[in-house]
């Protein structure tokens, strides 16, 4: 999944997608033609673990960031209304 979502995978999707604007699709046959460098496959397990850890770190900070954003907007509102 991460490999398909990565820039390498996204380039493959852009190469193979077909259809009208806003209604594009990639077929199963197209997916079978995706080219993934063997060097990427040899490091895949380790890199997936790294991405998982980073995603968990980001998710853990999200509640505080939401609070910070809410506080920022509250301050903005009180400043422009006073």
C-alpha positions as a Python dict, from the first residue, in 0.01 Angstrom:
ca = {
    (1, 'X'): (0, 0, 0),
    (2, 'X'): (276, 245, 98),
    (3, 'X'): (462, 169, -223),
    (4, 'X'): (153, 249, -430),
    (5, 'X'): (93, 569, -231),
    (6, 'X'): (456, 679, -264),
    (7, 'X'): (579, 911, -541),
    (8, 'X'): (707, 605, -732),
    (9, 'X'): (361, 449, -720),
    (10, 'X'): (181, 774, -803),
    (11, 'X'): (391, 817, -1117),
    (12, 'X'): (286, 468, -1221),
    (13, 'X'): (-81, 554, -1164),
    (14, 'X'): (-49, 870, -1374),
    (15, 'X'): (117, 671, -1650),
    (16, 'X'): (-153, 405, -1670),
    (17, 'X'): (-474, 587, -1579),
    (18, 'X'): (-728, 629, -1853),
    (19, 'X'): (-1073, 775, -1891),
    (20, 'X'): (-1241, 1114, -1896),
    (21, 'X'): (-1129, 1394, -1668),
    (22, 'X'): (-1248, 1326, -1314),
    (23, 'X'): (-1346, 970, -1407),
    (24, 'X'): (-1007, 807, -1453),
    (25, 'X'): (-928, 449, -1356),
    (26, 'X'): (-641, 202, -1346),
    (27, 'X'): (-729, -157, -1425),
    (28, 'X'): (-594, -470, -1257),
    (29, 'X'): (-406, -539, -1580),
    (30, 'X'): (-247, -194, -1553),
    (31, 'X'): (-140, -264, -1194),
    (32, 'X'): (37, -578, -1311),
    (33, 'X'): (248, -361, -1544),
    (34, 'X'): (368, -128, -1266),
    (35, 'X'): (747, -127, -1241),
    (36, 'X'): (893, -118, -893),
    (37, 'X'): (1274, -109, -860),
    (38, 'X'): (1414, -427, -705),
    (39, 'X'): (1627, -210, -479),
    (40, 'X'): (1303, -69, -333),
    (41, 'X'): (1165, -417, -273),
    (42, 'X'): (1476, -529, -86),
    (43, 'X'): (1433, -244, 165),
    (44, 'X'): (1054, -246, 174),
    (45, 'X'): (996, -416, 510),
    (46, 'X'): (1235, -184, 695),
    (47, 'X'): (1093, 127, 528),
    (48, 'X'): (733, 26, 601),
    (49, 'X'): (829, -7, 968),
    (50, 'X'): (984, 343, 958),
    (51, 'X'): (673, 492, 794),
    (52, 'X'): (446, 322, 1049),
    (53, 'X'): (648, 471, 1336),
    (54, 'X'): (642, 817, 1181),
    (55, 'X'): (267, 797, 1115),
    (56, 'X'): (208, 701, 1479),
    (57, 'X'): (422, 996, 1595),
    (58, 'X'): (225, 1234, 1374),
    (59, 'X'): (-109, 1094, 1489),
    (60, 'X'): (-3, 1131, 1853),
    (61, 'X'): (69, 1503, 1797),
    (62, 'X'): (-254, 1571, 1609),
    (63, 'X'): (-477, 1632, 1918),
    (64, 'X'): (-235, 1895, 2051),
    (65, 'X'): (-211, 2057, 1710),
    (66, 'X'): (-592, 2073, 1693),
    (67, 'X'): (-599, 2241, 2036),
    (68, 'X'): (-327, 2485, 1927),
    (69, 'X'): (-522, 2572, 1613),
    (70, 'X'): (-842, 2627, 1808),
    (71, 'X'): (-656, 2854, 2051),
    (72, 'X'): (-505, 3046, 1758),
    (73, 'X'): (-851, 3111, 1609),
    (74, 'X'): (-991, 3210, 1948),
    (75, 'X'): (-711, 3463, 1990),
    (76, 'X'): (-763, 3593, 1638),
    (77, 'X'): (-1135, 3634, 1695),
    (78, 'X'): (-1093, 3812, 2028),
    (79, 'X'): (-832, 4048, 1881),
    (80, 'X'): (-1040, 4153, 1585),
    (81, 'X'): (-1355, 4196, 1795),
    (82, 'X'): (-1196, 4405, 2070),
}
